[in-house]
Amino acid sequence: MKKLLLTGIACAVLTTLGAASQGADKKTLAFVVNGSSDFWKAAEAGVKKAQSELPNYNLVFKYPEQSSAAIQTRMMDDLVASGVAGIMVSAVDPKTMGDALNRVGSQVALFTTDSDAPNSKRIAYIGSSNTDAGKQAGQLLLKALPNGGKCMGFVGLPGADNARERIDGVKETIKGSKIELIDVRADDIDQTRAKRNVEDMLTAHPEVNCMIGFYSYNTPSIYSVLKDAGKLGQITIVGFDEDPITLGGVKEGTIVGTVVQQPYEWGYQGMKDMAKYLEGDKSFIPANHLIIVPTKIIDKTNVDAFWTELKARQGKK
Protein backbone atom coordinates (compact mmCIF):
# COMPACT_ATOMS: atom_id res chain seq x y z
CA MET A 1 0.00 0.00 0.00
CA LYS A 2 2.83 2.35 0.96
CA LYS A 3 4.61 1.49 -2.29
CA LEU A 4 1.48 2.28 -4.31
CA LEU A 5 1.10 5.61 -2.48
CA LEU A 6 4.69 6.59 -3.20
CA THR A 7 4.28 5.59 -6.83
CA GLY A 8 1.16 7.77 -7.07
CA ILE A 9 2.97 10.74 -5.52
CA ALA A 10 5.88 10.30 -7.91
CA CYS A 11 3.50 10.26 -10.90
CA ALA A 12 1.77 13.40 -9.65
CA VAL A 13 5.11 15.18 -9.24
CA LEU A 14 6.19 14.18 -12.74
CA THR A 15 2.87 15.35 -14.18
CA THR A 16 3.22 18.69 -12.41
CA LEU A 17 6.79 19.10 -13.59
CA GLY A 18 5.76 18.16 -17.10
CA ALA A 19 2.96 20.75 -17.12
CA ALA A 20 5.29 23.41 -15.74
CA SER A 21 7.88 22.56 -18.37
CA GLN A 22 5.25 22.75 -21.10
CA GLY A 23 4.14 26.17 -19.81
CA ALA A 24 7.72 27.37 -19.65
CA ASP A 25 8.24 26.27 -23.26
CA LYS A 26 5.53 28.62 -24.52
CA LYS A 27 6.88 31.59 -26.45
CA THR A 28 5.55 35.02 -25.55
CA LEU A 29 4.47 37.54 -28.19
CA ALA A 30 3.75 41.15 -27.20
CA PHE A 31 1.65 43.87 -28.81
CA VAL A 32 2.89 47.29 -27.64
CA VAL A 33 0.78 50.38 -28.37
CA ASN A 34 1.74 54.06 -28.45
CA GLY A 35 -0.57 55.37 -25.74
CA SER A 36 -3.74 54.82 -23.78
CA SER A 37 -6.74 55.18 -26.11
CA ASP A 38 -10.01 53.34 -26.64
CA PHE A 39 -8.89 52.91 -30.25
CA TRP A 40 -6.71 50.01 -29.17
CA LYS A 41 -9.56 47.98 -27.66
CA ALA A 42 -10.32 46.48 -31.08
CA ALA A 43 -6.68 45.42 -31.50
CA GLU A 44 -6.79 43.91 -28.02
CA ALA A 45 -9.87 41.92 -29.03
CA GLY A 46 -7.98 40.70 -32.10
CA VAL A 47 -5.07 39.55 -29.95
CA LYS A 48 -7.52 37.72 -27.66
CA LYS A 49 -8.99 35.92 -30.68
CA ALA A 50 -5.50 34.98 -31.87
CA GLN A 51 -4.70 33.59 -28.42
CA SER A 52 -7.57 31.12 -28.75
CA GLU A 53 -5.95 29.80 -31.93
CA LEU A 54 -2.35 29.82 -30.70
CA PRO A 55 -2.34 27.56 -27.61
CA ASN A 56 1.44 27.14 -27.77
CA TYR A 57 2.03 30.87 -27.35
CA ASN A 58 1.42 33.39 -24.60
CA LEU A 59 0.11 36.68 -26.03
CA VAL A 60 0.31 39.92 -24.05
CA PHE A 61 -1.03 43.40 -24.78
CA LYS A 62 0.90 46.35 -23.36
CA TYR A 63 -0.09 50.00 -22.82
CA PRO A 64 2.66 52.44 -21.83
CA GLU A 65 1.70 54.56 -18.82
CA GLN A 66 2.42 57.63 -20.93
CA SER A 67 2.85 58.32 -24.65
CA SER A 68 6.60 58.75 -24.56
CA ALA A 69 9.34 57.34 -26.76
CA ALA A 70 11.54 56.81 -23.69
CA ILE A 71 8.83 54.97 -21.76
CA GLN A 72 7.92 52.81 -24.74
CA THR A 73 11.59 51.98 -25.33
CA ARG A 74 12.01 50.96 -21.69
CA MET A 75 8.90 48.77 -21.98
CA MET A 76 10.29 46.96 -25.04
CA ASP A 77 13.70 46.51 -23.40
CA ASP A 78 11.98 44.99 -20.35
CA LEU A 79 10.02 42.64 -22.58
CA VAL A 80 13.20 41.53 -24.36
CA ALA A 81 14.93 41.01 -21.00
CA SER A 82 12.00 38.87 -19.83
CA GLY A 83 12.46 36.58 -22.82
CA VAL A 84 9.69 37.48 -25.29
CA ALA A 85 10.11 35.99 -28.75
CA GLY A 86 8.40 38.73 -30.72
CA ILE A 87 7.09 42.28 -30.43
CA MET A 88 4.60 44.17 -32.57
CA VAL A 89 4.80 47.90 -31.89
CA SER A 90 3.17 51.15 -32.86
CA ALA A 91 6.23 53.33 -32.29
CA VAL A 92 5.63 56.68 -30.59
CA ASP A 93 8.30 58.36 -32.71
CA PRO A 94 9.99 56.07 -35.26
CA LYS A 95 12.49 58.71 -36.33
CA THR A 96 14.02 59.22 -32.89
CA MET A 97 13.62 55.57 -31.85
CA GLY A 98 15.78 54.11 -34.62
CA ASP A 99 18.56 52.83 -32.35
CA ALA A 100 16.09 51.37 -29.87
CA LEU A 101 14.06 49.63 -32.56
CA ASN A 102 17.22 48.23 -34.14
CA ARG A 103 18.37 46.95 -30.76
CA VAL A 104 15.04 45.22 -30.19
CA GLY A 105 14.91 43.93 -33.76
CA SER A 106 18.36 42.35 -33.43
CA GLN A 107 17.17 40.28 -30.45
CA VAL A 108 13.56 39.33 -31.17
CA ALA A 109 11.14 39.19 -34.11
CA LEU A 110 10.05 42.83 -34.53
CA PHE A 111 6.95 43.86 -36.47
CA THR A 112 5.45 47.34 -36.70
CA THR A 113 1.81 48.40 -36.90
CA ASP A 114 -0.17 51.65 -37.15
CA SER A 115 2.97 53.75 -37.62
CA ASP A 116 5.81 52.13 -39.54
CA ALA A 117 9.56 52.38 -39.02
CA PRO A 118 10.80 51.29 -42.46
CA ASN A 119 14.45 52.08 -41.78
CA SER A 120 14.61 49.86 -38.71
CA LYS A 121 15.25 46.13 -38.37
CA ARG A 122 11.55 45.41 -38.36
CA ILE A 123 10.51 42.34 -40.33
CA ALA A 124 7.27 43.74 -41.73
CA TYR A 125 4.62 46.39 -41.23
CA ILE A 126 1.04 45.19 -40.72
CA GLY A 127 -1.51 47.98 -40.84
CA SER A 128 -3.15 50.66 -42.92
CA SER A 129 -1.82 52.73 -45.76
CA ASN A 130 -2.10 56.01 -43.91
CA THR A 131 -1.55 57.93 -47.14
CA ASP A 132 -4.58 56.21 -48.69
CA ALA A 133 -6.57 56.90 -45.52
CA GLY A 134 -5.66 60.58 -45.77
CA LYS A 135 -6.80 60.62 -49.39
CA GLN A 136 -10.14 59.13 -48.35
CA ALA A 137 -10.55 61.88 -45.74
CA GLY A 138 -9.74 64.40 -48.46
CA GLN A 139 -12.51 62.88 -50.62
CA LEU A 140 -14.97 63.41 -47.78
CA LEU A 141 -13.91 67.07 -47.60
CA LEU A 142 -14.30 67.61 -51.35
CA LYS A 143 -17.79 66.15 -51.26
CA ALA A 144 -18.86 68.09 -48.16
CA LEU A 145 -17.32 71.44 -49.16
CA PRO A 146 -17.92 71.92 -52.90
CA ASN A 147 -17.55 75.69 -52.50
CA GLY A 148 -14.33 75.41 -50.50
CA GLY A 149 -13.44 76.03 -46.89
CA LYS A 150 -10.73 76.65 -44.33
CA CYS A 151 -9.87 73.57 -42.28
CA MET A 152 -8.00 73.05 -39.03
CA GLY A 153 -6.47 69.68 -38.21
CA PHE A 154 -5.78 68.08 -34.85
CA VAL A 155 -3.40 65.18 -34.19
CA GLY A 156 -1.57 63.38 -31.40
CA LEU A 157 1.98 62.75 -32.61
CA PRO A 158 2.90 64.84 -35.66
CA GLY A 159 6.30 63.13 -35.95
CA ALA A 160 4.79 59.66 -36.32
CA ASP A 161 4.49 58.29 -39.84
CA ASN A 162 0.77 57.62 -39.48
CA ALA A 163 0.10 61.29 -38.71
CA ARG A 164 2.41 62.69 -41.38
CA GLU A 165 1.08 60.35 -44.07
CA ARG A 166 -2.58 61.07 -43.27
CA ILE A 167 -1.95 64.81 -43.39
CA ASP A 168 -0.04 64.47 -46.67
CA GLY A 169 -2.85 62.36 -48.12
CA VAL A 170 -5.43 65.02 -47.28
CA LYS A 171 -3.26 67.79 -48.73
CA GLU A 172 -2.65 65.85 -51.94
CA THR A 173 -6.37 65.23 -52.46
CA ILE A 174 -7.55 68.80 -51.82
CA LYS A 175 -4.72 70.36 -53.82
CA GLY A 176 -6.13 72.61 -56.53
CA SER A 177 -9.52 72.89 -54.81
CA LYS A 178 -10.86 75.80 -52.77
CA ILE A 179 -10.29 73.87 -49.56
CA GLU A 180 -7.29 74.87 -47.45
CA LEU A 181 -5.75 73.05 -44.48
CA ILE A 182 -4.44 76.09 -42.65
CA ASP A 183 -2.79 74.31 -39.69
CA VAL A 184 -2.53 71.08 -37.70
CA ARG A 185 -2.23 71.27 -33.91
CA ALA A 186 -0.60 68.47 -31.87
CA ASP A 187 -1.40 67.23 -28.36
CA ASP A 188 1.05 64.35 -27.69
CA ILE A 189 -1.91 62.03 -26.95
CA ASP A 190 -2.98 64.22 -24.04
CA GLN A 191 -6.75 64.28 -24.33
CA THR A 192 -7.16 67.31 -22.09
CA ARG A 193 -4.77 69.20 -24.31
CA ALA A 194 -6.56 67.87 -27.40
CA LYS A 195 -9.80 69.46 -26.25
CA ARG A 196 -8.06 72.69 -25.30
CA ASN A 197 -6.51 72.88 -28.79
CA VAL A 198 -9.97 72.84 -30.34
CA GLU A 199 -11.23 75.48 -27.91
CA ASP A 200 -8.25 77.72 -28.65
CA MET A 201 -8.64 77.42 -32.41
CA LEU A 202 -12.35 78.10 -32.23
CA THR A 203 -11.54 81.44 -30.61
CA ALA A 204 -8.39 82.32 -32.56
CA HIS A 205 -9.69 81.35 -36.01
CA PRO A 206 -13.38 82.22 -36.38
CA GLU A 207 -13.00 81.84 -40.16
CA VAL A 208 -12.50 78.07 -39.84
CA ASN A 209 -15.51 76.12 -41.13
CA CYS A 210 -13.97 72.67 -41.16
CA MET A 211 -12.14 70.53 -38.59
CA ILE A 212 -10.31 67.22 -39.07
CA GLY A 213 -9.50 64.80 -36.26
CA PHE A 214 -6.48 62.78 -37.39
CA TYR A 215 -6.31 60.48 -34.33
CA SER A 216 -9.17 58.44 -32.87
CA TYR A 217 -9.82 60.71 -29.86
CA ASN A 218 -9.39 64.00 -31.77
CA THR A 219 -12.79 63.81 -33.45
CA PRO A 220 -14.68 63.24 -30.16
CA SER A 221 -12.80 66.24 -28.74
CA ILE A 222 -13.92 68.35 -31.70
CA TYR A 223 -17.49 67.10 -31.30
CA SER A 224 -17.55 67.88 -27.57
CA VAL A 225 -16.20 71.42 -27.95
CA LEU A 226 -18.51 72.30 -30.84
CA LYS A 227 -21.50 70.88 -28.99
CA ASP A 228 -20.72 72.99 -25.92
CA ALA A 229 -20.27 76.04 -28.16
CA GLY A 230 -23.56 75.42 -29.99
CA LYS A 231 -21.73 75.04 -33.30
CA LEU A 232 -22.48 71.44 -34.21
CA GLY A 233 -23.74 71.39 -37.78
CA GLN A 234 -22.14 74.76 -38.53
CA ILE A 235 -18.60 73.43 -38.91
CA THR A 236 -17.84 70.45 -41.15
CA ILE A 237 -16.19 67.60 -39.24
CA VAL A 238 -14.21 64.73 -40.78
CA GLY A 239 -12.62 62.09 -38.60
CA PHE A 240 -10.48 59.01 -38.43
CA ASP A 241 -11.25 55.72 -36.68
CA GLU A 242 -14.31 54.36 -34.94
CA ASP A 243 -14.73 55.98 -31.55
CA PRO A 244 -18.39 55.59 -30.45
CA ILE A 245 -18.82 59.37 -30.23
CA THR A 246 -17.53 59.72 -33.78
CA LEU A 247 -19.86 57.00 -35.07
CA GLY A 248 -22.76 58.60 -33.18
CA GLY A 249 -21.99 61.92 -34.83
CA VAL A 250 -21.90 60.28 -38.26
CA LYS A 251 -25.24 58.62 -37.54
CA GLU A 252 -26.88 61.91 -36.50
CA GLY A 253 -25.29 63.83 -39.38
CA THR A 254 -23.13 66.23 -37.36
CA ILE A 255 -19.97 64.49 -38.59
CA VAL A 256 -19.67 64.07 -42.36
CA GLY A 257 -17.80 60.79 -42.13
CA THR A 258 -14.82 58.96 -40.73
CA VAL A 259 -12.06 56.86 -42.26
CA VAL A 260 -11.78 53.62 -40.32
CA GLN A 261 -8.91 51.20 -40.04
CA GLN A 262 -9.08 47.57 -38.94
CA PRO A 263 -7.06 47.38 -35.70
CA TYR A 264 -8.82 44.12 -34.85
CA GLU A 265 -7.07 42.57 -37.86
CA TRP A 266 -3.74 44.08 -36.82
CA GLY A 267 -4.00 42.28 -33.50
CA TYR A 268 -5.38 39.02 -34.88
CA GLN A 269 -3.39 38.75 -38.10
CA GLY A 270 -0.27 40.27 -36.56
CA MET A 271 0.00 37.69 -33.77
CA LYS A 272 -0.71 34.81 -36.17
CA ASP A 273 1.90 36.09 -38.62
CA MET A 274 4.52 36.50 -35.91
CA ALA A 275 3.91 32.91 -34.84
CA LYS A 276 4.30 31.77 -38.46
CA TYR A 277 7.56 33.66 -38.76
CA LEU A 278 8.97 32.14 -35.59
CA GLU A 279 8.03 28.70 -36.90
CA GLY A 280 10.03 29.33 -40.09
CA ASP A 281 7.24 30.36 -42.47
CA LYS A 282 8.17 33.63 -44.20
CA SER A 283 5.99 33.12 -47.29
CA PHE A 284 3.42 35.70 -46.14
CA ILE A 285 5.95 38.58 -46.20
CA PRO A 286 5.72 40.55 -49.48
CA ALA A 287 8.80 41.91 -51.24
CA ASN A 288 8.17 45.43 -49.89
CA HIS A 289 7.56 44.12 -46.35
CA LEU A 290 4.22 45.97 -46.19
CA ILE A 291 1.09 43.99 -45.31
CA ILE A 292 -1.68 46.50 -45.93
CA VAL A 293 -5.05 46.10 -44.24
CA PRO A 294 -7.46 48.36 -46.21
CA THR A 295 -9.21 51.38 -44.72
CA LYS A 296 -12.74 52.43 -45.65
CA ILE A 297 -15.03 55.44 -45.47
CA ILE A 298 -17.93 55.30 -43.03
CA ASP A 299 -20.75 57.79 -43.59
CA LYS A 300 -24.46 57.92 -42.86
CA THR A 301 -25.20 55.25 -45.49
CA ASN A 302 -23.18 52.46 -43.86
CA VAL A 303 -22.57 53.50 -40.25
CA ASP A 304 -25.26 51.22 -38.75
CA ALA A 305 -23.93 48.10 -40.47
CA PHE A 306 -20.35 48.94 -39.51
CA TRP A 307 -21.26 49.60 -35.88
CA THR A 308 -23.08 46.26 -35.64
CA GLU A 309 -20.03 44.43 -37.00
CA LEU A 310 -17.69 46.31 -34.66
CA LYS A 311 -19.72 45.44 -31.56
CA ALA A 312 -19.89 41.77 -32.56
CA ARG A 313 -16.11 41.57 -32.91
CA GLN A 314 -15.62 43.14 -29.49
CA GLY A 315 -18.18 40.84 -27.90
CA LYS A 316 -20.67 43.62 -27.22
CA LYS A 317 -24.42 43.62 -27.78
Coordinates of C-alpha atoms in Angstrom, one line a residue:
M1 CA 0.0 0.0 0.0
K2 CA 2.8 2.4 1.0
K3 CA 4.6 1.5 -2.3
L4 CA 1.5 2.3 -4.3
L5 CA 1.1 5.6 -2.5
L6 CA 4.7 6.6 -3.2
T7 CA 4.3 5.6 -6.8
G8 CA 1.2 7.8 -7.1
I9 CA 3.0 10.7 -5.5
A10 CA 5.9 10.3 -7.9
C11 CA 3.5 10.3 -10.9
A12 CA 1.8 13.4 -9.6
V13 CA 5.1 15.2 -9.2
L14 CA 6.2 14.2 -12.7
T15 CA 2.9 15.3 -14.2
T16 CA 3.2 18.7 -12.4
L17 CA 6.8 19.1 -13.6
G18 CA 5.8 18.2 -17.1
A19 CA 3.0 20.8 -17.1
A20 CA 5.3 23.4 -15.7
S21 CA 7.9 22.6 -18.4
Q22 CA 5.3 22.7 -21.1
G23 CA 4.1 26.2 -19.8
A24 CA 7.7 27.4 -19.7
D25 CA 8.2 26.3 -23.3
K26 CA 5.5 28.6 -24.5
K27 CA 6.9 31.6 -26.4
T28 CA 5.5 35.0 -25.6
L29 CA 4.5 37.5 -28.2
A30 CA 3.8 41.1 -27.2
F31 CA 1.6 43.9 -28.8
V32 CA 2.9 47.3 -27.6
V33 CA 0.8 50.4 -28.4
N34 CA 1.7 54.1 -28.5
G35 CA -0.6 55.4 -25.7
S36 CA -3.7 54.8 -23.8
S37 CA -6.7 55.2 -26.1
D38 CA -10.0 53.3 -26.6
F39 CA -8.9 52.9 -30.3
W40 CA -6.7 50.0 -29.2
K41 CA -9.6 48.0 -27.7
A42 CA -10.3 46.5 -31.1
A43 CA -6.7 45.4 -31.5
E44 CA -6.8 43.9 -28.0
A45 CA -9.9 41.9 -29.0
G46 CA -8.0 40.7 -32.1
V47 CA -5.1 39.5 -29.9
K48 CA -7.5 37.7 -27.7
K49 CA -9.0 35.9 -30.7
A50 CA -5.5 35.0 -31.9
Q51 CA -4.7 33.6 -28.4
S52 CA -7.6 31.1 -28.8
E53 CA -6.0 29.8 -31.9
L54 CA -2.3 29.8 -30.7
P55 CA -2.3 27.6 -27.6
N56 CA 1.4 27.1 -27.8
Y57 CA 2.0 30.9 -27.3
N58 CA 1.4 33.4 -24.6
L59 CA 0.1 36.7 -26.0
V60 CA 0.3 39.9 -24.0
F61 CA -1.0 43.4 -24.8
K62 CA 0.9 46.3 -23.4
Y63 CA -0.1 50.0 -22.8
P64 CA 2.7 52.4 -21.8
E65 CA 1.7 54.6 -18.8
Q66 CA 2.4 57.6 -20.9
S67 CA 2.9 58.3 -24.6
S68 CA 6.6 58.8 -24.6
A69 CA 9.3 57.3 -26.8
A70 CA 11.5 56.8 -23.7
I71 CA 8.8 55.0 -21.8
Q72 CA 7.9 52.8 -24.7
T73 CA 11.6 52.0 -25.3
R74 CA 12.0 51.0 -21.7
M75 CA 8.9 48.8 -22.0
M76 CA 10.3 47.0 -25.0
D77 CA 13.7 46.5 -23.4
D78 CA 12.0 45.0 -20.4
L79 CA 10.0 42.6 -22.6
V80 CA 13.2 41.5 -24.4
A81 CA 14.9 41.0 -21.0
S82 CA 12.0 38.9 -19.8
G83 CA 12.5 36.6 -22.8
V84 CA 9.7 37.5 -25.3
A85 CA 10.1 36.0 -28.8
G86 CA 8.4 38.7 -30.7
I87 CA 7.1 42.3 -30.4
M88 CA 4.6 44.2 -32.6
V89 CA 4.8 47.9 -31.9
S90 CA 3.2 51.2 -32.9
A91 CA 6.2 53.3 -32.3
V92 CA 5.6 56.7 -30.6
D93 CA 8.3 58.4 -32.7
P94 CA 10.0 56.1 -35.3
K95 CA 12.5 58.7 -36.3
T96 CA 14.0 59.2 -32.9
M97 CA 13.6 55.6 -31.9
G98 CA 15.8 54.1 -34.6
D99 CA 18.6 52.8 -32.4
A100 CA 16.1 51.4 -29.9
L101 CA 14.1 49.6 -32.6
N102 CA 17.2 48.2 -34.1
R103 CA 18.4 47.0 -30.8
V104 CA 15.0 45.2 -30.2
G105 CA 14.9 43.9 -33.8
S106 CA 18.4 42.4 -33.4
Q107 CA 17.2 40.3 -30.4
V108 CA 13.6 39.3 -31.2
A109 CA 11.1 39.2 -34.1
L110 CA 10.1 42.8 -34.5
F111 CA 7.0 43.9 -36.5
T112 CA 5.4 47.3 -36.7
T113 CA 1.8 48.4 -36.9
D114 CA -0.2 51.6 -37.2
S115 CA 3.0 53.8 -37.6
D116 CA 5.8 52.1 -39.5
A117 CA 9.6 52.4 -39.0
P118 CA 10.8 51.3 -42.5
N119 CA 14.5 52.1 -41.8
S120 CA 14.6 49.9 -38.7
K121 CA 15.2 46.1 -38.4
R122 CA 11.5 45.4 -38.4
I123 CA 10.5 42.3 -40.3
A124 CA 7.3 43.7 -41.7
Y125 CA 4.6 46.4 -41.2
I126 CA 1.0 45.2 -40.7
G127 CA -1.5 48.0 -40.8
S128 CA -3.2 50.7 -42.9
S129 CA -1.8 52.7 -45.8
N130 CA -2.1 56.0 -43.9
T131 CA -1.5 57.9 -47.1
D132 CA -4.6 56.2 -48.7
A133 CA -6.6 56.9 -45.5
G134 CA -5.7 60.6 -45.8
K135 CA -6.8 60.6 -49.4
Q136 CA -10.1 59.1 -48.3
A137 CA -10.6 61.9 -45.7
G138 CA -9.7 64.4 -48.5
Q139 CA -12.5 62.9 -50.6
L140 CA -15.0 63.4 -47.8
L141 CA -13.9 67.1 -47.6
L142 CA -14.3 67.6 -51.4
K143 CA -17.8 66.1 -51.3
A144 CA -18.9 68.1 -48.2
L145 CA -17.3 71.4 -49.2
P146 CA -17.9 71.9 -52.9
N147 CA -17.6 75.7 -52.5
G148 CA -14.3 75.4 -50.5
G149 CA -13.4 76.0 -46.9
K150 CA -10.7 76.7 -44.3
C151 CA -9.9 73.6 -42.3
M152 CA -8.0 73.1 -39.0
G153 CA -6.5 69.7 -38.2
F154 CA -5.8 68.1 -34.8
V155 CA -3.4 65.2 -34.2
G156 CA -1.6 63.4 -31.4
L157 CA 2.0 62.7 -32.6
P158 CA 2.9 64.8 -35.7
G159 CA 6.3 63.1 -35.9
A160 CA 4.8 59.7 -36.3
D161 CA 4.5 58.3 -39.8
N162 CA 0.8 57.6 -39.5
A163 CA 0.1 61.3 -38.7
R164 CA 2.4 62.7 -41.4
E165 CA 1.1 60.4 -44.1
R166 CA -2.6 61.1 -43.3
I167 CA -2.0 64.8 -43.4
D168 CA 0.0 64.5 -46.7
G169 CA -2.9 62.4 -48.1
V170 CA -5.4 65.0 -47.3
K171 CA -3.3 67.8 -48.7
E172 CA -2.7 65.8 -51.9
T173 CA -6.4 65.2 -52.5
I174 CA -7.6 68.8 -51.8
K175 CA -4.7 70.4 -53.8
G176 CA -6.1 72.6 -56.5
S177 CA -9.5 72.9 -54.8
K178 CA -10.9 75.8 -52.8
I179 CA -10.3 73.9 -49.6
E180 CA -7.3 74.9 -47.4
L181 CA -5.8 73.1 -44.5
I182 CA -4.4 76.1 -42.6
D183 CA -2.8 74.3 -39.7
V184 CA -2.5 71.1 -37.7
R185 CA -2.2 71.3 -33.9
A186 CA -0.6 68.5 -31.9
D187 CA -1.4 67.2 -28.4
D188 CA 1.0 64.3 -27.7
I189 CA -1.9 62.0 -27.0
D190 CA -3.0 64.2 -24.0
Q191 CA -6.7 64.3 -24.3
T192 CA -7.2 67.3 -22.1
R193 CA -4.8 69.2 -24.3
A194 CA -6.6 67.9 -27.4
K195 CA -9.8 69.5 -26.3
R196 CA -8.1 72.7 -25.3
N197 CA -6.5 72.9 -28.8
V198 CA -10.0 72.8 -30.3
E199 CA -11.2 75.5 -27.9
D200 CA -8.3 77.7 -28.6
M201 CA -8.6 77.4 -32.4
L202 CA -12.3 78.1 -32.2
T203 CA -11.5 81.4 -30.6
A204 CA -8.4 82.3 -32.6
H205 CA -9.7 81.4 -36.0
P206 CA -13.4 82.2 -36.4
E207 CA -13.0 81.8 -40.2
V208 CA -12.5 78.1 -39.8
N209 CA -15.5 76.1 -41.1
C210 CA -14.0 72.7 -41.2
M211 CA -12.1 70.5 -38.6
I212 CA -10.3 67.2 -39.1
G213 CA -9.5 64.8 -36.3
F214 CA -6.5 62.8 -37.4
Y215 CA -6.3 60.5 -34.3
S216 CA -9.2 58.4 -32.9
Y217 CA -9.8 60.7 -29.9
N218 CA -9.4 64.0 -31.8
T219 CA -12.8 63.8 -33.5
P220 CA -14.7 63.2 -30.2
S221 CA -12.8 66.2 -28.7
I222 CA -13.9 68.4 -31.7
Y223 CA -17.5 67.1 -31.3
S224 CA -17.5 67.9 -27.6
V225 CA -16.2 71.4 -27.9
L226 CA -18.5 72.3 -30.8
K227 CA -21.5 70.9 -29.0
D228 CA -20.7 73.0 -25.9
A229 CA -20.3 76.0 -28.2
G230 CA -23.6 75.4 -30.0
K231 CA -21.7 75.0 -33.3
L232 CA -22.5 71.4 -34.2
G233 CA -23.7 71.4 -37.8
Q234 CA -22.1 74.8 -38.5
I235 CA -18.6 73.4 -38.9
T236 CA -17.8 70.5 -41.1
I237 CA -16.2 67.6 -39.2
V238 CA -14.2 64.7 -40.8
G239 CA -12.6 62.1 -38.6
F240 CA -10.5 59.0 -38.4
D241 CA -11.3 55.7 -36.7
E242 CA -14.3 54.4 -34.9
D243 CA -14.7 56.0 -31.6
P244 CA -18.4 55.6 -30.5
I245 CA -18.8 59.4 -30.2
T246 CA -17.5 59.7 -33.8
L247 CA -19.9 57.0 -35.1
G248 CA -22.8 58.6 -33.2
G249 CA -22.0 61.9 -34.8
V250 CA -21.9 60.3 -38.3
K251 CA -25.2 58.6 -37.5
E252 CA -26.9 61.9 -36.5
G253 CA -25.3 63.8 -39.4
T254 CA -23.1 66.2 -37.4
I255 CA -20.0 64.5 -38.6
V256 CA -19.7 64.1 -42.4
G257 CA -17.8 60.8 -42.1
T258 CA -14.8 59.0 -40.7
V259 CA -12.1 56.9 -42.3
V260 CA -11.8 53.6 -40.3
Q261 CA -8.9 51.2 -40.0
Q262 CA -9.1 47.6 -38.9
P263 CA -7.1 47.4 -35.7
Y264 CA -8.8 44.1 -34.9
E265 CA -7.1 42.6 -37.9
W266 CA -3.7 44.1 -36.8
G267 CA -4.0 42.3 -33.5
Y268 CA -5.4 39.0 -34.9
Q269 CA -3.4 38.7 -38.1
G270 CA -0.3 40.3 -36.6
M271 CA 0.0 37.7 -33.8
K272 CA -0.7 34.8 -36.2
D273 CA 1.9 36.1 -38.6
M274 CA 4.5 36.5 -35.9
A275 CA 3.9 32.9 -34.8
K276 CA 4.3 31.8 -38.5
Y277 CA 7.6 33.7 -38.8
L278 CA 9.0 32.1 -35.6
E279 CA 8.0 28.7 -36.9
G280 CA 10.0 29.3 -40.1
D281 CA 7.2 30.4 -42.5
K282 CA 8.2 33.6 -44.2
S283 CA 6.0 33.1 -47.3
F284 CA 3.4 35.7 -46.1
I285 CA 5.9 38.6 -46.2
P286 CA 5.7 40.6 -49.5
A287 CA 8.8 41.9 -51.2
N288 CA 8.2 45.4 -49.9
H289 CA 7.6 44.1 -46.3
L290 CA 4.2 46.0 -46.2
I291 CA 1.1 44.0 -45.3
I292 CA -1.7 46.5 -45.9
V293 CA -5.1 46.1 -44.2
P294 CA -7.5 48.4 -46.2
T295 CA -9.2 51.4 -44.7
K296 CA -12.7 52.4 -45.7
I297 CA -15.0 55.4 -45.5
I298 CA -17.9 55.3 -43.0
D299 CA -20.7 57.8 -43.6
K300 CA -24.5 57.9 -42.9
T301 CA -25.2 55.3 -45.5
N302 CA -23.2 52.5 -43.9
V303 CA -22.6 53.5 -40.3
D304 CA -25.3 51.2 -38.8
A305 CA -23.9 48.1 -40.5
F306 CA -20.4 48.9 -39.5
W307 CA -21.3 49.6 -35.9
T308 CA -23.1 46.3 -35.6
E309 CA -20.0 44.4 -37.0
L310 CA -17.7 46.3 -34.7
K311 CA -19.7 45.4 -31.6
A312 CA -19.9 41.8 -32.6
R313 CA -16.1 41.6 -32.9
Q314 CA -15.6 43.1 -29.5
G315 CA -18.2 40.8 -27.9
K316 CA -20.7 43.6 -27.2
K317 CA -24.4 43.6 -27.8

